[in-house]
Short mmCIF file of C-alpha atoms in Angstrom, two decimals:
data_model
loop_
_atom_site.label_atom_id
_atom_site.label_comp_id
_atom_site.label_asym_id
_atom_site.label_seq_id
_atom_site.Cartn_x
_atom_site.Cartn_y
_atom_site.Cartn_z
CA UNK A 1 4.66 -18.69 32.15
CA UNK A 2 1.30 -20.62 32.35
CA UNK A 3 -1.25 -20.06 29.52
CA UNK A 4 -0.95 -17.47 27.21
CA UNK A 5 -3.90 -15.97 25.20
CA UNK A 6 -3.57 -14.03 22.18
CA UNK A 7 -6.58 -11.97 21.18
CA UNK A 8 -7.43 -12.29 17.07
CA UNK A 9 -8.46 -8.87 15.71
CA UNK A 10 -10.75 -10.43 12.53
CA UNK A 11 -10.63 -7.93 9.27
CA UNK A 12 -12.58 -8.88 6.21
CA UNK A 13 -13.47 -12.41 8.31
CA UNK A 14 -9.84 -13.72 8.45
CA UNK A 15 -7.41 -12.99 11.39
CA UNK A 16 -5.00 -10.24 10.82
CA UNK A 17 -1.40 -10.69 9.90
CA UNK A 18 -0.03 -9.27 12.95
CA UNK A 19 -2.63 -11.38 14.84
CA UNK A 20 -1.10 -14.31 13.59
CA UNK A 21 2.47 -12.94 14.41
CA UNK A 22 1.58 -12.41 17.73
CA UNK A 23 -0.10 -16.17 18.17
CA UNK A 24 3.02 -17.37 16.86
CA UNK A 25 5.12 -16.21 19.25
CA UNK A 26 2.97 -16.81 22.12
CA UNK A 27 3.10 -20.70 20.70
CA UNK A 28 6.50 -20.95 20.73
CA UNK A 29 6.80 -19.82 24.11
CA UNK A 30 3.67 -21.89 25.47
CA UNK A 31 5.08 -24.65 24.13
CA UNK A 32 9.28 -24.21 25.56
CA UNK A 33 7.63 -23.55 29.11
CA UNK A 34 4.74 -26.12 29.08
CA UNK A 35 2.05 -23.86 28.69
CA UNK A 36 -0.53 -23.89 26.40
CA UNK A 37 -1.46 -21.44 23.89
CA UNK A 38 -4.92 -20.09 23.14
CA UNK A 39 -6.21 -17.70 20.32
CA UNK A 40 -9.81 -15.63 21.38
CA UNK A 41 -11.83 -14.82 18.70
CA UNK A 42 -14.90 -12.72 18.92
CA UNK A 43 -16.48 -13.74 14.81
CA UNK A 44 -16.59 -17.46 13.38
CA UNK A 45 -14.87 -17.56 11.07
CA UNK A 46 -14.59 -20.24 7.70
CA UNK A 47 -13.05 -23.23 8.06
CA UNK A 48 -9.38 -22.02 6.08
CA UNK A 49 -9.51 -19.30 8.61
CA UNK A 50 -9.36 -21.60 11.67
CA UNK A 51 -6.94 -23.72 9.64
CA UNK A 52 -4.58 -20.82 10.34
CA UNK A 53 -5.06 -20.46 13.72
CA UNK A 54 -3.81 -23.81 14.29
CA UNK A 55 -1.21 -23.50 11.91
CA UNK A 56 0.39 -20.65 14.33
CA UNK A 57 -0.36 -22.76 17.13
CA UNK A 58 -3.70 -22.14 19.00
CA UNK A 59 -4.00 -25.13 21.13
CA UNK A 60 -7.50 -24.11 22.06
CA UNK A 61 -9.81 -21.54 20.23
CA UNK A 62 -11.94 -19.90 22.33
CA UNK A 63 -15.05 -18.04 20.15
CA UNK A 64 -17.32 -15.55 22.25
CA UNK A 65 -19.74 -14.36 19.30
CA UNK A 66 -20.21 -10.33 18.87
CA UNK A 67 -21.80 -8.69 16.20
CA UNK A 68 -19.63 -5.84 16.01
CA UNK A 69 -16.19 -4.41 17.95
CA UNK A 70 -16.72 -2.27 21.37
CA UNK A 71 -13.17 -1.30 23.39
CA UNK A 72 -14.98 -1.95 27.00
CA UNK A 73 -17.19 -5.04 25.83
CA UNK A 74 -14.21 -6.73 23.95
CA UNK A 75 -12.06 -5.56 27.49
CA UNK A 76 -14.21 -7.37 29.34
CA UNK A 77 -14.30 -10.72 27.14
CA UNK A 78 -10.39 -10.50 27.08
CA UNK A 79 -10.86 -10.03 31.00
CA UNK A 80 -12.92 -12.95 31.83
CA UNK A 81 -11.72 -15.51 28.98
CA UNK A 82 -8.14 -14.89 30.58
CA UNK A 83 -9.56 -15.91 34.43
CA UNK A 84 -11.29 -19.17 33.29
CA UNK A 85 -8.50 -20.54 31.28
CA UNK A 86 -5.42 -19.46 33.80
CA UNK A 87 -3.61 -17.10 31.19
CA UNK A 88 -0.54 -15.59 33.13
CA UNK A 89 0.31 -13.68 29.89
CA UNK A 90 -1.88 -12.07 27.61
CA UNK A 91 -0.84 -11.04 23.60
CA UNK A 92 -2.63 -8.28 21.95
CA UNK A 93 -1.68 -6.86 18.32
CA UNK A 94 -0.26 -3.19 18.58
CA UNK A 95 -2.99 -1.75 15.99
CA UNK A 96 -4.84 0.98 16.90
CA UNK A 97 -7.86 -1.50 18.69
CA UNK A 98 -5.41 -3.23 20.11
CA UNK A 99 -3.47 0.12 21.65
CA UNK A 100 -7.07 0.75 22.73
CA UNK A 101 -8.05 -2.17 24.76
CA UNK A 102 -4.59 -3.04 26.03
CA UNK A 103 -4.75 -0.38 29.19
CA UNK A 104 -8.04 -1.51 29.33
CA UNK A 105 -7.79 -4.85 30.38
CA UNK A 106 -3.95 -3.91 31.90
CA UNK A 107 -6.64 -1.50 34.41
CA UNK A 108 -9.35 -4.12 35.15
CA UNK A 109 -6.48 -7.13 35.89
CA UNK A 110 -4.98 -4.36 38.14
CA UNK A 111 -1.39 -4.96 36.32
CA UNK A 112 0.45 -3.21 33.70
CA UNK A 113 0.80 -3.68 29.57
CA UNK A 114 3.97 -3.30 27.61
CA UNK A 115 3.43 -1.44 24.31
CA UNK A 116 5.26 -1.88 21.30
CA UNK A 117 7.11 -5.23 22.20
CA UNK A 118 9.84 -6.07 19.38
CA UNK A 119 11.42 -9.15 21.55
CA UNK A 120 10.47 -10.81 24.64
CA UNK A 121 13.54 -12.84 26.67
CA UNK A 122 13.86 -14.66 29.63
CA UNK A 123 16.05 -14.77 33.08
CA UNK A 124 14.98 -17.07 34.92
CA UNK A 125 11.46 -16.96 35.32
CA UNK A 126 11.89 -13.15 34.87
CA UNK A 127 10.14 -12.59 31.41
CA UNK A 128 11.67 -9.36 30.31
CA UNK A 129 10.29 -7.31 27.00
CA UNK A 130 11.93 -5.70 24.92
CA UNK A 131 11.06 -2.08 23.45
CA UNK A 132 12.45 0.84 21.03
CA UNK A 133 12.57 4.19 22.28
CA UNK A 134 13.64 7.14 20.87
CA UNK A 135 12.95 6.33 16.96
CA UNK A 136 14.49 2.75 17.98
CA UNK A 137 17.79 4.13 18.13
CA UNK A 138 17.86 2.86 21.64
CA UNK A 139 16.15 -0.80 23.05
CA UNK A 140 14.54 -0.69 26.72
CA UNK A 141 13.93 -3.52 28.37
CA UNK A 142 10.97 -3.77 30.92
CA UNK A 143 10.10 -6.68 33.72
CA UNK A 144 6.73 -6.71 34.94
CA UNK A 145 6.98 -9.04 38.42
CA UNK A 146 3.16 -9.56 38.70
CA UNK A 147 1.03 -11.69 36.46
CA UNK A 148 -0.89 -11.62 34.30
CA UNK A 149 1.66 -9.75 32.02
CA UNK A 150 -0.02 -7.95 28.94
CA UNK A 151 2.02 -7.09 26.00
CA UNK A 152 0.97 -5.45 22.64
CA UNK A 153 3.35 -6.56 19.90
CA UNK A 154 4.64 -4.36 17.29
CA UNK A 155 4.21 -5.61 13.73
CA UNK A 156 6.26 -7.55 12.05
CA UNK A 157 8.72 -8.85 15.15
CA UNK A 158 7.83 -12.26 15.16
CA UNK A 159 7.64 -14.56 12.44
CA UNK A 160 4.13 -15.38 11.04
CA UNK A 161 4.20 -19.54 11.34
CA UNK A 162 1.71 -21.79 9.74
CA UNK A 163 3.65 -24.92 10.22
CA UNK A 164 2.41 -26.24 14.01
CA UNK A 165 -0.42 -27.95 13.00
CA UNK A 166 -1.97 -27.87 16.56
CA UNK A 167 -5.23 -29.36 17.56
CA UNK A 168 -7.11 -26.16 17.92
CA UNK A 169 -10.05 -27.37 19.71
CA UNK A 170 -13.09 -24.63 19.09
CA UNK A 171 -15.05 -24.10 22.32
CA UNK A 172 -17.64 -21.32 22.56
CA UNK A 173 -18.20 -19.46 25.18
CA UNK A 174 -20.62 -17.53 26.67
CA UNK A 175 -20.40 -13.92 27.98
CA UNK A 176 -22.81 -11.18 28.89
CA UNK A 177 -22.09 -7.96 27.00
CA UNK A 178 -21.15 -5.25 29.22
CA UNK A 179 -24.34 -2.81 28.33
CA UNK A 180 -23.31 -0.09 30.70
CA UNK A 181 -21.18 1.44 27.58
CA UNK A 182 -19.53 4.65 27.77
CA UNK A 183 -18.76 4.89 24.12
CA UNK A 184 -20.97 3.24 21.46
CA UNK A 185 -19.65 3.26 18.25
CA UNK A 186 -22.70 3.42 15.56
CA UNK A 187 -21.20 3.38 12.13
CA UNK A 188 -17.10 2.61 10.97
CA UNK A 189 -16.43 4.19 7.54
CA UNK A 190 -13.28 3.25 5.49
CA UNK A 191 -11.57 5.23 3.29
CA UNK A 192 -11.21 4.03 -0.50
CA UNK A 193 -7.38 4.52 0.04
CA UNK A 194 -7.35 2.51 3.03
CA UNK A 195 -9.09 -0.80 0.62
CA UNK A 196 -5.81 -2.56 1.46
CA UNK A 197 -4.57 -2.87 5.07
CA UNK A 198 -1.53 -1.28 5.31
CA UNK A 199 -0.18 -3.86 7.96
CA UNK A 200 -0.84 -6.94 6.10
CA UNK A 201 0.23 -5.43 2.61
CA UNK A 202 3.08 -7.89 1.11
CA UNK A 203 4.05 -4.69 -0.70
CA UNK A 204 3.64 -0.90 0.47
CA UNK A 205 4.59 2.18 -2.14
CA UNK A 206 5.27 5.08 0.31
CA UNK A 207 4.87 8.69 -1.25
CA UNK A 208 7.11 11.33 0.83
CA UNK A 209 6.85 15.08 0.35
CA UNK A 210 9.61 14.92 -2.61
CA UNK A 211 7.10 12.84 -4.66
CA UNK A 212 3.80 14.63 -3.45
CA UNK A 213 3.21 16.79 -6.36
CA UNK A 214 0.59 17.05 -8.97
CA UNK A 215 3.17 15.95 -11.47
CA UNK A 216 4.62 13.21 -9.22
CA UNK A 217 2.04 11.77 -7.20
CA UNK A 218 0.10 10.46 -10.38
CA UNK A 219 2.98 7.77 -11.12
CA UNK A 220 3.16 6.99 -7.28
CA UNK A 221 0.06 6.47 -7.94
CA UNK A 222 0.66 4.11 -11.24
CA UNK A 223 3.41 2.54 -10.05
CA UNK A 224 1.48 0.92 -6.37
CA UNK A 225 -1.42 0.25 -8.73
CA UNK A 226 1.27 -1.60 -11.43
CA UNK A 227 1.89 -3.50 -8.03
CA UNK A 228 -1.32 -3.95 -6.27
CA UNK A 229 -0.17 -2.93 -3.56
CA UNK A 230 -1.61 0.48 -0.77
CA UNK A 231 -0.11 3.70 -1.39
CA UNK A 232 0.71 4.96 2.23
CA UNK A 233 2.28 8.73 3.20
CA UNK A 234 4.63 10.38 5.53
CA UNK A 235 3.28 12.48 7.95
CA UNK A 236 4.14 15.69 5.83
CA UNK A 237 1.96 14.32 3.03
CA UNK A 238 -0.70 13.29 5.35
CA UNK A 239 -0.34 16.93 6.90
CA UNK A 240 -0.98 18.38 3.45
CA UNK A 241 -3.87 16.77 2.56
CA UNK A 242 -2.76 14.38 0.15
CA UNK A 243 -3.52 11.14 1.51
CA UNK A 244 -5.61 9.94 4.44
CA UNK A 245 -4.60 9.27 7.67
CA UNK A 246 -5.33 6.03 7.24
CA UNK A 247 -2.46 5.73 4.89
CA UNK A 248 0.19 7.37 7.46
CA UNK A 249 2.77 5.28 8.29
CA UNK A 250 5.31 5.87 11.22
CA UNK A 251 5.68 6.94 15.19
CA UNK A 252 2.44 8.41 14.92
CA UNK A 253 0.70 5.82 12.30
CA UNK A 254 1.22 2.33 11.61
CA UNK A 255 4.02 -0.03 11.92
CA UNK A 256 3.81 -2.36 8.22
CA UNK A 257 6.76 -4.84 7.81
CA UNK A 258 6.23 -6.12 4.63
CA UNK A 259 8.34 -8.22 1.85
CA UNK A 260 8.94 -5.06 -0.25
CA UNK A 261 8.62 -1.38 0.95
CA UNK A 262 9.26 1.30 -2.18
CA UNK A 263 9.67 4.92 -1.05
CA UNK A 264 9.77 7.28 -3.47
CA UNK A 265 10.81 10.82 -2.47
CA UNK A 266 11.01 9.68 1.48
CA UNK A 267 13.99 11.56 3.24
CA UNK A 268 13.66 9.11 5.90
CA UNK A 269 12.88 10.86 8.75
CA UNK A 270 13.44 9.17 12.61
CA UNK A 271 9.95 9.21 12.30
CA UNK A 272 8.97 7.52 9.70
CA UNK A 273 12.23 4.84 9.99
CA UNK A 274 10.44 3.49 12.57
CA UNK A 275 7.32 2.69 11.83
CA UNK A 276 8.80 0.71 8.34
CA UNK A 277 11.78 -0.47 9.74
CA UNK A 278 11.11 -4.22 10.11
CA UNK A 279 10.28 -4.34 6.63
CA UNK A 280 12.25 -7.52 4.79
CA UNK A 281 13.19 -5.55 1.28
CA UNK A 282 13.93 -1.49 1.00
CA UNK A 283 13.67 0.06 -2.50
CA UNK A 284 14.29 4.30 -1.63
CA UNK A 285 14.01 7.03 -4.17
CA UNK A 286 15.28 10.03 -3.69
CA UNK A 287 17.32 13.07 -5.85
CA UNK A 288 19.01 13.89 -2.46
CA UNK A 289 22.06 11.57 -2.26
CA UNK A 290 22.61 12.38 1.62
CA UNK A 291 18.90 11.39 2.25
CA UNK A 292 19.03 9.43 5.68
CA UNK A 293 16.70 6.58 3.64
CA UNK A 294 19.60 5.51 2.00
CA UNK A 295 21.46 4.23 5.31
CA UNK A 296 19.01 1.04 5.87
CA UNK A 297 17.64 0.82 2.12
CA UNK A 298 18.95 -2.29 0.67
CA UNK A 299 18.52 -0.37 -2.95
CA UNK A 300 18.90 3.23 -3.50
CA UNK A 301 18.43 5.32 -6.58
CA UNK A 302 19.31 8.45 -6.35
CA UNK A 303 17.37 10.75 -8.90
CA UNK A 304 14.31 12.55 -10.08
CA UNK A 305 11.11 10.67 -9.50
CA UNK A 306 9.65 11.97 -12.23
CA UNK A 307 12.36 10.66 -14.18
CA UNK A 308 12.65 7.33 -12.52
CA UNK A 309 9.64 6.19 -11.76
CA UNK A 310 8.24 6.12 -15.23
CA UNK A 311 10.90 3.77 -16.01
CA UNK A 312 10.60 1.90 -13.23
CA UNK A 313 6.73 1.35 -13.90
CA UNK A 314 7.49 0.03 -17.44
CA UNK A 315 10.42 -2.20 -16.08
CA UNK A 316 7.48 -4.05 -13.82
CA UNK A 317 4.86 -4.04 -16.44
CA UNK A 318 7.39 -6.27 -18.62
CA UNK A 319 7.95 -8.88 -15.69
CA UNK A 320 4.71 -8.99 -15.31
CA UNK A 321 3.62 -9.47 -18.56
CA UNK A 322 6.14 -12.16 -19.29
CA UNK A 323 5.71 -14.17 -15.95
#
């Protein structure tokens, strides 16, 4: 591996968490093979913001200013940003703009991109990434022989590291948008549900179909707000109406991996496992004592929500009232 450039997706005008996962990794690897590591961001951003780039590594930090995101546009930056500063590898977050401009740029470097990368290893100079398939009940491992080498990470793989302290050199750059669009997106609106991103969320309160009732859903509801944390839904409950699809998490939503994941009435569905799956701590709920949750939850209640939750929303309001 030469260079390695990890593109920054910027939310609220700070990097995203998986962002910073991803830069991390590509440090650590720039760094064992004598590369150097280099973060592209499309936004200034604030001074603490930058600090963090560095902090995961960015050796350089190459800024090419946009006023707003455009898949072919931000294609092309990754395109020609990756020519002039020899980046055999290129890092993209697997959210759903990164899924989106991956194939992109894979298409106009004339190689391939790996999606959902978990590990990467190496033989040799063989770099060989690694992959779930199949709900991540089994791993595949994929080689791609011709630079550059694209791969989208999957959240929560790598460890987010702030402890590098590397010289991150800003340097702006200067490239023509690509006017020619085929898509132009004129307005992004964001759900009220969605106020927390789901992928950086230290804590996530998942409501599953068990819990989705009128009678239930209200202390799902109490109990992520007695957190602060998002309330996100399995695809049943997104299918019925009762949260956005914003909030979906799993094969076909988003991958979170955060400190504490809380599911209340979540069978645990192949599904769904896999998108949460990386998370650190796993609280389930659940009056079905053969619910497949319960096989990778590190606490299980088994029980009515409606019973168990009320209690369990008083238990935190005392902690957090005497901390």
């Amino acid at each position: 591996m030469k260079n390695i450039l990890t593109y920054i997706e910027i939310k609220d005008a700070a990097p995203i968490k998986l962002s910073l996962e991803s830069l991390s990794k590509a440090s650590e690897i720039a760094r064992d093979k004598g590369g150097k590591s280099i973060a592209l961001i499309t936004f200034e951003l604030a001074d603490e913001e930058v600090k963090k780039l560095k902090g995961a590594g960015a050796e350089e930090i190459v800024l090419v200013k946009r006023d707003a995101y455009n898949m072919e546009d931000f294609a092309n930056i990754i395109l020609e940003v990756s020519k002039k500063y020899d980046c055999e590898d290129i890092f993209i977050g697997g959210t759903l703009d990164g899924k989106d401009l991956a194939p992109s740029v894979a298409a106009k470097l004339d190689t391939v991109s790996v999606t959902n990368v978990m590990d990467i290893k190496f033989e040799g100079e063989d770099v060989i990434y690694v992959t779930p398939s199949y709900g991540a009940t089994v791993l595949t491992e994929s080689k791609i022989s011709k630079a550059p080498r694209i791969a989208v990470i999957r959240a929560g793989s790598f460890d987010k590291r702030d402890d590098f302290d590397a010289s991150g050199n800003l340097v702006e750059e200067n490239i023509d948008e690509v006017k020619d669009l085929k898509a132009v997106i004129r307005e992004v609106v964001t759900a009220n549900e969605a106020a927390i991103n789901l992928e950086d969320a230290p804590i996530i309160v998942t409501c599953g179909r068990g819990a989705s009732s009128d009678e239930i859903f209200p202390l799902v509801k109490e109990l992520a707000d007695v957190f602060g944390a998002p309330i996100s839904g399995t695809r049943p409950v997104i299918d019925d109406g009762v949260l956005p699809k914003s909030s979906q998490i799993g094969q076909s939503g988003k991958i979170v991996a955060p400190a504490l994941y809380i599911g209340c009435g979540v069978s645990g569905a192949v599904q769904h496992i896999s998108g949460i799956e990386n998370s650190n701590f796993i609280v389930a709920i659940n009056k079905d004592e053969d619910a497949p949750i319960f096989n990778m939850a590190d606490i299980g209640l088994v029980g009515d929500c409606k019973q168990i939750l009320p209690l369990f929303i008083e238990e935190v309001k005392k902690i957090k009232a005497n901390a």
